[in-house]
PDB file of C-alpha atoms and ligand atoms in Angstrom:
ATOM      1  CA  MET A 405     -16.263   1.395 -34.135  1.00 95.00           C
ATOM      2  CA  GLY A 406     -18.928  -1.143 -33.277  1.00 96.00           C
ATOM      3  CA  THR A 407     -21.696   0.103 -35.536  1.00 97.00           C
ATOM      4  CA  LEU A 408     -19.261   1.019 -38.519  1.00 98.00           C
ATOM      5  CA  PHE A 409     -17.999  -2.782 -38.071  1.00 98.00           C
ATOM      6  CA  LEU A 410     -21.782  -3.995 -38.229  1.00 98.00           C
ATOM      7  CA  LYS A 411     -22.665  -1.987 -41.390  1.00 98.00           C
ATOM      8  CA  LEU A 412     -19.508  -3.266 -43.072  1.00 98.00           C
ATOM      9  CA  ALA A 413     -20.323  -6.864 -41.914  1.00 98.00           C
ATOM     10  CA  ALA A 414     -23.883  -6.474 -43.446  1.00 98.00           C
ATOM     11  CA  LEU A 415     -22.311  -5.297 -46.776  1.00 98.00           C
ATOM     12  CA  TYR A 416     -19.706  -8.165 -46.972  1.00 98.00           C
ATOM     13  CA  PHE A 417     -22.797 -10.566 -46.281  1.00 98.00           C
ATOM     14  CA  LEU A 418     -24.505  -9.268 -49.233  1.00 98.00           C
ATOM     15  CA  ILE A 419     -21.394  -9.290 -51.532  1.00 98.00           C
ATOM     16  CA  GLY A 420     -20.601 -12.914 -50.115  1.00 98.00           C
ATOM     17  CA  VAL A 421     -24.033 -14.500 -50.831  1.00 98.00           C
ATOM     18  CA  GLY A 422     -24.286 -12.580 -54.192  1.00 98.00           C
ATOM     19  CA  MET A 423     -21.025 -14.168 -55.109  1.00 98.00           C
ATOM     20  CA  GLY A 424     -22.188 -17.839 -54.034  1.00 98.00           C
ATOM     21  CA  LEU A 425     -25.379 -17.429 -55.904  1.00 98.00           C
ATOM     22  CA  THR A 426     -23.548 -16.067 -59.072  1.00 98.00           C
ATOM     23  CA  MET A 427     -21.011 -19.138 -58.659  1.00 98.00           C
ATOM     24  CA  GLU A 428     -23.992 -21.638 -58.489  1.00 98.00           C
ATOM     25  CA  ILE A 429     -25.702 -19.962 -61.512  1.00 98.00           C
ATOM     26  CA  ILE A 430     -22.932 -19.763 -63.781  1.00 98.00           C
ATOM     27  CA  GLY A 431     -21.568 -23.097 -62.427  1.00 98.00           C
ATOM     28  CA  ASP A 432     -18.150 -21.793 -61.966  1.00 98.00           C
ATOM     29  CA  HIS A 433     -16.800 -22.489 -58.421  1.00 98.00           C
ATOM     30  CA  ARG A 434     -13.115 -21.064 -58.951  1.00 98.00           C
ATOM     31  CA  LEU A 435     -13.749 -18.318 -56.697  1.00 98.00           C
ATOM     32  CA  MET A 436     -15.087 -20.523 -53.853  1.00 98.00           C
ATOM     33  CA  GLY A 437     -12.008 -19.481 -51.610  1.00 98.00           C
ATOM     34  CA  ALA A 438     -12.923 -15.886 -51.922  1.00 98.00           C
ATOM     35  CA  HIS A 439     -16.313 -16.394 -51.370  1.00 98.00           C
ATOM     36  CA  ALA A 440     -15.753 -18.429 -48.183  1.00 98.00           C
ATOM     37  CA  HIS A 441     -13.559 -15.794 -46.671  1.00 98.00           C
ATOM     38  CA  ILE A 442     -15.554 -12.989 -47.599  1.00 98.00           C
ATOM     39  CA  ASN A 443     -18.321 -14.581 -45.653  1.00 98.00           C
ATOM     40  CA  LEU A 444     -16.434 -15.538 -42.826  1.00 98.00           C
ATOM     41  CA  VAL A 445     -13.674 -12.980 -42.437  1.00 98.00           C
ATOM     42  CA  GLY A 446     -15.949 -10.405 -43.628  1.00 98.00           C
ATOM     43  CA  TRP A 447     -19.577 -10.874 -42.499  1.00 98.00           C
ATOM     44  CA  ALA A 448     -19.047 -13.426 -39.673  1.00 98.00           C
ATOM     45  CA  SER A 449     -15.857 -12.156 -37.875  1.00 98.00           C
ATOM     46  CA  MET A 450     -16.721  -8.476 -38.565  1.00 98.00           C
ATOM     47  CA  GLY A 451     -20.200  -8.900 -37.291  1.00 98.00           C
ATOM     48  CA  LEU A 452     -18.460 -10.420 -34.066  1.00 98.00           C
ATOM     49  CA  PHE A 453     -16.193  -7.623 -33.799  1.00 98.00           C
ATOM     50  CA  GLY A 454     -19.221  -5.098 -34.194  1.00 98.00           C
ATOM     51  CA  ALA A 455     -21.122  -6.848 -31.494  1.00 98.00           C
ATOM     52  CA  ILE A 456     -18.293  -6.981 -29.116  1.00 98.00           C
ATOM     53  CA  TYR A 457     -17.507  -3.301 -29.505  1.00 98.00           C
ATOM     54  CA  VAL A 458     -21.195  -2.377 -29.152  1.00 97.00           C
ATOM     55  CA  LEU A 459     -21.557  -4.330 -25.975  1.00 97.00           C
ATOM     56  CA  PHE A 460     -18.123  -3.041 -24.610  1.00 97.00           C
ATOM     57  CA  PRO A 461     -17.890   0.592 -25.519  1.00 96.00           C
ATOM     58  CA  LYS A 462     -14.637   1.071 -23.703  1.00 96.00           C
ATOM     59  CA  ALA A 463     -12.975  -1.460 -26.273  1.00 97.00           C
ATOM     60  CA  GLY A 464     -15.084   0.010 -29.222  1.00 97.00           C
ATOM     61  CA  GLU A 465     -14.048   3.415 -28.784  1.00 97.00           C
ATOM     62  CA  SER A 466     -10.279   2.782 -27.949  1.00 97.00           C
ATOM     63  CA  THR A 467      -7.416   3.798 -30.108  1.00 98.00           C
ATOM     64  CA  LEU A 468      -6.671   0.261 -30.674  1.00 98.00           C
ATOM     65  CA  ALA A 469     -10.297  -0.199 -32.175  1.00 98.00           C
ATOM     66  CA  LYS A 470      -9.695   2.492 -34.724  1.00 98.00           C
ATOM     67  CA  TYR A 471      -6.386   0.853 -35.785  1.00 98.00           C
ATOM     68  CA  HIS A 472      -7.941  -2.651 -36.109  1.00 98.00           C
ATOM     69  CA  PHE A 473     -10.936  -1.116 -38.192  1.00 98.00           C
ATOM     70  CA  TRP A 474      -8.900   0.645 -40.596  1.00 98.00           C
ATOM     71  CA  LEU A 475      -6.051  -1.948 -40.959  1.00 98.00           C
ATOM     72  CA  TYR A 476      -8.842  -4.873 -41.117  1.00 98.00           C
ATOM     73  CA  ASN A 477     -10.914  -3.023 -43.688  1.00 98.00           C
ATOM     74  CA  ILE A 478      -8.064  -1.789 -45.905  1.00 98.00           C
ATOM     75  CA  SER A 479      -6.438  -5.213 -46.003  1.00 98.00           C
ATOM     76  CA  LEU A 480      -9.430  -7.362 -46.407  1.00 98.00           C
ATOM     77  CA  PRO A 481     -10.747  -6.121 -49.768  1.00 98.00           C
ATOM     78  CA  LEU A 482      -7.088  -5.883 -51.141  1.00 98.00           C
ATOM     79  CA  PHE A 483      -6.463  -9.435 -49.801  1.00 98.00           C
ATOM     80  CA  MET A 484      -9.708 -10.701 -51.660  1.00 98.00           C
ATOM     81  CA  LEU A 485      -8.969  -9.063 -54.821  1.00 98.00           C
ATOM     82  CA  GLY A 486      -5.351 -10.657 -54.885  1.00 98.00           C
ATOM     83  CA  LEU A 487      -6.805 -13.869 -54.073  1.00 98.00           C
ATOM     84  CA  SER A 488      -9.621 -13.823 -56.732  1.00 98.00           C
ATOM     85  CA  PHE A 489      -7.107 -12.985 -59.361  1.00 98.00           C
ATOM     86  CA  LEU A 490      -4.877 -15.887 -58.158  1.00 98.00           C
ATOM     87  CA  LEU A 491      -8.008 -18.406 -58.255  1.00 98.00           C
ATOM     88  CA  LEU A 492      -8.869 -17.318 -61.597  1.00 97.00           C
ATOM     89  CA  GLY A 493      -5.276 -18.128 -62.708  1.00 97.00           C
ATOM     90  CA  ASN A 494      -3.705 -14.702 -62.919  1.00 97.00           C
ATOM     91  CA  GLU A 495      -0.804 -14.062 -60.938  1.00 97.00           C
ATOM     92  CA  SER A 496      -0.402 -10.269 -61.698  1.00 97.00           C
ATOM     93  CA  LEU A 497      -1.606  -9.147 -58.435  1.00 98.00           C
ATOM     94  CA  MET A 498       0.374 -11.540 -56.198  1.00 97.00           C
ATOM     95  CA  LEU A 499       2.040  -8.523 -54.422  1.00 98.00           C
ATOM     96  CA  LEU A 500      -1.448  -7.806 -52.723  1.00 98.00           C
ATOM     97  CA  LEU A 501      -1.361 -11.535 -51.389  1.00 98.00           C
ATOM     98  CA  GLN A 502       2.320 -10.998 -50.185  1.00 98.00           C
ATOM     99  CA  ILE A 503       1.540  -7.943 -48.182  1.00 98.00           C
ATOM    100  CA  PHE A 504      -2.392  -7.808 -47.077  1.00 98.00           C
ATOM    101  CA  PRO A 505      -2.961 -11.211 -45.305  1.00 98.00           C
ATOM    102  CA  ASN A 506      -0.067 -10.018 -43.050  1.00 98.00           C
ATOM    103  CA  VAL A 507      -1.610  -6.601 -42.428  1.00 98.00           C
ATOM    104  CA  LEU A 508      -4.993  -8.439 -41.806  1.00 98.00           C
ATOM    105  CA  VAL A 509      -3.320 -10.572 -39.055  1.00 98.00           C
ATOM    106  CA  LEU A 510      -1.696  -7.448 -37.536  1.00 98.00           C
ATOM    107  CA  ALA A 511      -5.195  -6.063 -37.267  1.00 98.00           C
ATOM    108  CA  VAL A 512      -6.413  -9.180 -35.498  1.00 98.00           C
ATOM    109  CA  ILE A 513      -3.561  -9.059 -33.104  1.00 98.00           C
ATOM    110  CA  LEU A 514      -4.607  -5.166 -32.261  1.00 98.00           C
ATOM    111  CA  PHE A 515      -8.227  -6.653 -31.728  1.00 98.00           C
ATOM    112  CA  VAL A 516      -6.903  -9.387 -29.450  1.00 98.00           C
ATOM    113  CA  ILE A 517      -4.794  -6.777 -27.307  1.00 98.00           C
ATOM    114  CA  ASN A 518      -7.925  -4.447 -27.425  1.00 98.00           C
ATOM    115  CA  VAL A 519     -10.050  -7.368 -25.882  1.00 98.00           C
ATOM    116  CA  PHE A 520      -7.584  -8.149 -23.168  1.00 97.00           C
ATOM    117  CA  GLN A 521      -7.161  -4.596 -22.169  1.00 97.00           C
ATOM    118  CA  ASN A 522     -10.637  -3.294 -22.540  1.00 97.00           C
ATOM    119  CA  VAL A 523     -13.237  -5.936 -22.315  1.00 95.00           C
ATOM    120  CA  LYS A 524     -14.293  -6.187 -18.679  1.00 92.00           C
ATOM    121  CA  ALA A 525     -17.456  -7.321 -17.208  1.00 86.00           C
ATOM    122  CA  ALA A 526     -17.891  -4.217 -15.213  1.00 85.00           C
ATOM    123  CA  ASP A 527     -17.851  -2.210 -18.521  1.00 83.00           C
ATOM    124  CA  VAL A 528     -20.573  -3.928 -20.259  1.00 85.00           C
ATOM    125  CA  ALA A 529     -22.722  -1.449 -22.257  1.00 80.00           C
ATOM    126  CA  ARG A 530     -24.673   0.671 -19.516  1.00 75.00           C
ATOM    127  CA  HIS A 531     -28.138   0.111 -21.211  1.00 70.00           C
ATOM    128  CA  LEU A 532     -27.846  -3.643 -20.477  1.00 72.00           C
ATOM    129  CA  HIS A 533     -27.148  -2.910 -16.926  1.00 67.00           C
ATOM    130  CA  ARG A 534     -30.148  -0.548 -16.726  1.00 64.00           C
ATOM    131  CA  ASP A 535     -32.408  -3.273 -18.533  1.00 62.00           C
ATOM    132  CA  LYS A 536     -31.437  -5.897 -16.019  1.00 60.00           C
ATOM    133  CA  GLY A 537     -32.481  -3.522 -13.241  1.00 53.00           C
ATOM    134  CA  ALA A 538     -35.807  -2.880 -14.727  1.00 48.00           C
TER     135      ALA A 538
HETATM  136  C1  HEM B  15     -27.063 -17.462 -51.178  1.00 58.42           C
HETATM  137  C2  HEM B  15     -26.092 -17.941 -50.291  1.00 58.42           C
HETATM  138  C3  HEM B  15     -24.950 -18.849 -50.630  1.00 58.42           C
HETATM  139  C4  HEM B  15     -24.572 -19.335 -51.811  1.00 58.42           C
HETATM  140  C5  HEM B  15     -25.347 -19.609 -52.957  1.00 58.42           C
HETATM  141  C6  HEM B  15     -23.391 -20.155 -51.784  1.00 58.42           C
HETATM  142  C7  HEM B  15     -22.763 -20.990 -52.705  1.00 58.42           C
HETATM  143  C8  HEM B  15     -21.507 -21.592 -52.557  1.00 58.42           C
HETATM  144  C9  HEM B  15     -20.995 -22.238 -53.624  1.00 58.42           C
HETATM  145  C10 HEM B  15     -21.398 -22.611 -55.048  1.00 58.42           C
HETATM  146  C11 HEM B  15     -19.623 -22.690 -52.975  1.00 58.42           C
HETATM  147  C12 HEM B  15     -18.628 -23.720 -53.703  1.00 58.42           C
HETATM  148  C13 HEM B  15     -18.924 -25.159 -53.460  1.00 58.42           C
HETATM  149  C14 HEM B  15     -17.950 -26.223 -53.844  1.00 58.42           C
HETATM  150  O1  HEM B  15     -17.444 -25.831 -55.192  1.00 58.42           O
HETATM  151  O2  HEM B  15     -17.655 -27.187 -53.156  1.00 58.42           O
HETATM  152  C15 HEM B  15     -19.746 -22.487 -51.578  1.00 58.42           C
HETATM  153  C16 HEM B  15     -18.721 -22.551 -50.751  1.00 58.42           C
HETATM  154  C17 HEM B  15     -18.482 -22.217 -49.465  1.00 58.42           C
HETATM  155  N1  HEM B  15     -19.357 -21.279 -48.938  1.00 58.42           N
HETATM  156 FE1  HEM B  15     -21.248 -20.408 -49.772  1.00 58.42          FE
HETATM  157  N2  HEM B  15     -22.749 -19.826 -50.342  1.00 58.42           N
HETATM  158  C18 HEM B  15     -23.682 -19.092 -49.747  1.00 58.42           C
HETATM  159  C19 HEM B  15     -23.577 -18.523 -48.531  1.00 58.42           C
HETATM  160  C20 HEM B  15     -22.610 -18.764 -47.695  1.00 58.42           C
HETATM  161  C21 HEM B  15     -22.430 -18.094 -46.233  1.00 58.42           C
HETATM  162  C22 HEM B  15     -23.557 -17.119 -45.827  1.00 58.42           C
HETATM  163  C23 HEM B  15     -21.343 -18.596 -45.821  1.00 58.42           C
HETATM  164  C24 HEM B  15     -20.675 -18.413 -44.547  1.00 58.42           C
HETATM  165  C25 HEM B  15     -20.996 -17.535 -43.514  1.00 58.42           C
HETATM  166  C26 HEM B  15     -20.677 -19.585 -46.934  1.00 58.42           C
HETATM  167  C27 HEM B  15     -19.448 -20.237 -46.608  1.00 58.42           C
HETATM  168  C28 HEM B  15     -18.840 -21.047 -47.529  1.00 58.42           C
HETATM  169  C29 HEM B  15     -17.890 -21.769 -47.286  1.00 58.42           C
HETATM  170  C30 HEM B  15     -16.943 -21.874 -46.027  1.00 58.42           C
HETATM  171  C31 HEM B  15     -17.458 -22.436 -48.564  1.00 58.42           C
HETATM  172  C32 HEM B  15     -16.397 -23.458 -48.846  1.00 58.42           C
HETATM  173  C33 HEM B  15     -16.627 -24.694 -48.354  1.00 58.42           C
HETATM  174  C34 HEM B  15     -15.574 -25.808 -48.483  1.00 58.42           C
HETATM  175  O3  HEM B  15     -14.416 -25.519 -48.185  1.00 58.42           O
HETATM  176  O4  HEM B  15     -15.905 -26.782 -49.076  1.00 58.42           O
HETATM  177  N3  HEM B  15     -21.445 -19.523 -47.857  1.00 58.42           N
HETATM  178  N4  HEM B  15     -20.678 -21.590 -51.342  1.00 58.42           N
HETATM  179  C1  HEM B  16      -5.248 -13.748 -42.881  1.00 58.42           C
HETATM  180  C2  HEM B  16      -6.446 -14.464 -42.748  1.00 58.42           C
HETATM  181  C3  HEM B  16      -6.406 -15.820 -43.336  1.00 58.42           C
HETATM  182  C4  HEM B  16      -5.801 -16.404 -44.288  1.00 58.42           C
HETATM  183  C5  HEM B  16      -4.395 -15.862 -44.749  1.00 58.42           C
HETATM  184  C6  HEM B  16      -6.348 -17.613 -44.672  1.00 58.42           C
HETATM  185  C7  HEM B  16      -5.865 -18.675 -45.557  1.00 58.42           C
HETATM  186  C8  HEM B  16      -6.441 -19.718 -45.915  1.00 58.42           C
HETATM  187  C9  HEM B  16      -5.886 -20.824 -46.826  1.00 58.42           C
HETATM  188  C10 HEM B  16      -4.222 -20.702 -47.599  1.00 58.42           C
HETATM  189  C11 HEM B  16      -6.910 -21.740 -47.114  1.00 58.42           C
HETATM  190  C12 HEM B  16      -6.816 -22.968 -47.883  1.00 58.42           C
HETATM  191  C13 HEM B  16      -7.197 -22.714 -49.313  1.00 58.42           C
HETATM  192  C14 HEM B  16      -7.196 -23.829 -50.194  1.00 58.42           C
HETATM  193  O1  HEM B  16      -6.498 -24.981 -49.860  1.00 58.42           O
HETATM  194  O2  HEM B  16      -7.507 -23.828 -51.307  1.00 58.42           O
HETATM  195  C15 HEM B  16      -7.915 -21.444 -46.176  1.00 58.42           C
HETATM  196  C16 HEM B  16      -9.097 -22.153 -46.373  1.00 58.42           C
HETATM  197  C17 HEM B  16     -10.240 -21.690 -45.379  1.00 58.42           C
HETATM  198  N1  HEM B  16     -10.242 -20.784 -44.641  1.00 58.42           N
HETATM  199 FE1  HEM B  16      -8.862 -19.249 -44.359  1.00 58.42          FE
HETATM  200  N2  HEM B  16      -7.485 -17.727 -44.079  1.00 58.42           N
HETATM  201  C18 HEM B  16      -7.511 -16.786 -43.332  1.00 58.42           C
HETATM  202  C19 HEM B  16      -8.586 -16.419 -42.349  1.00 58.42           C
HETATM  203  C20 HEM B  16      -9.708 -17.265 -42.147  1.00 58.42           C
HETATM  204  C21 HEM B  16     -10.958 -17.082 -41.035  1.00 58.42           C
HETATM  205  C22 HEM B  16     -10.740 -15.796 -40.180  1.00 58.42           C
HETATM  206  C23 HEM B  16     -11.724 -17.973 -41.313  1.00 58.42           C
HETATM  207  C24 HEM B  16     -13.061 -18.159 -40.668  1.00 58.42           C
HETATM  208  C25 HEM B  16     -13.626 -17.260 -39.887  1.00 58.42           C
HETATM  209  C26 HEM B  16     -11.308 -18.771 -42.387  1.00 58.42           C
HETATM  210  C27 HEM B  16     -12.107 -19.863 -42.941  1.00 58.42           C
HETATM  211  C28 HEM B  16     -11.475 -20.679 -43.870  1.00 58.42           C
HETATM  212  C29 HEM B  16     -12.166 -21.986 -44.380  1.00 58.42           C
HETATM  213  C30 HEM B  16     -13.633 -22.248 -44.054  1.00 58.42           C
HETATM  214  C31 HEM B  16     -11.277 -22.433 -45.229  1.00 58.42           C
HETATM  215  C32 HEM B  16     -11.855 -23.739 -46.300  1.00 58.42           C
HETATM  216  C33 HEM B  16     -12.592 -23.293 -47.454  1.00 58.42           C
HETATM  217  C34 HEM B  16     -11.721 -22.901 -48.629  1.00 58.42           C
HETATM  218  O3  HEM B  16     -10.847 -23.719 -49.143  1.00 58.42           O
HETATM  219  O4  HEM B  16     -11.926 -21.735 -49.002  1.00 58.42           O
HETATM  220  N3  HEM B  16     -10.047 -18.415 -42.822  1.00 58.42           N
HETATM  221  N4  HEM B  16      -7.740 -20.239 -45.768  1.00 58.42           N
END
């Protein structure tokens, strides 16, 4: 799932900085919380997941990685949508905020289990070993 995580991370980065720029231009910072989390939970954290999963293919290709990927990427946009509504003073999507931050944390728990089970120095991506020997 490594490269998929990296692609989505890049997309979240674009959305995050686009949002920051828009907030600055229109002089309305109410969505700051969503902007901060899109950049940090979207771009920064997903970029790290991607890098770890590319570096450690055993972790990146495990079933845990698939559940981690899908739970994370279903919950994050719905969490951000609910949060954005709330920050703008509209409470009609509170249900999203009652459910999806929990699903996101569940995805992170799967990530942690995956790292502990499948990230081992001996399994680091083969091409890195090759480069080292060259
Ligand atoms: C073009 C790029 C960006 C622009 C124009 C921008 C703009 C903004 C603006 C206007 C705020 C609200 C500040 C306030 O009301 O106090 C903000 C807050 C924030 N931004 Fe950005 N941002 C950009 C990129 C990023 C990136 C790349 C990250 C993280 C990787 C980031 C993380 C944050 C965080 C964490 C906050 C909340 C800060 C706090 O708690 O006071 N931003 N940004
Ligand atoms: C399920 C995951 C998460 C939840 C439910 C969550 C929730 C929150 C809450 C309730 C606040 C306080 C907002 C306020 O007082 O207005 C906050 C702020 C913040 N969080 Fe998170 N957070 C999560 C994950 C993360 C992660 C993974 C990062 C960084 C990688 C992060 C970075 C920040 C930062 C920088 C702030 C201060 C900026 C702001 O007020 O928006 N959060 N978060």
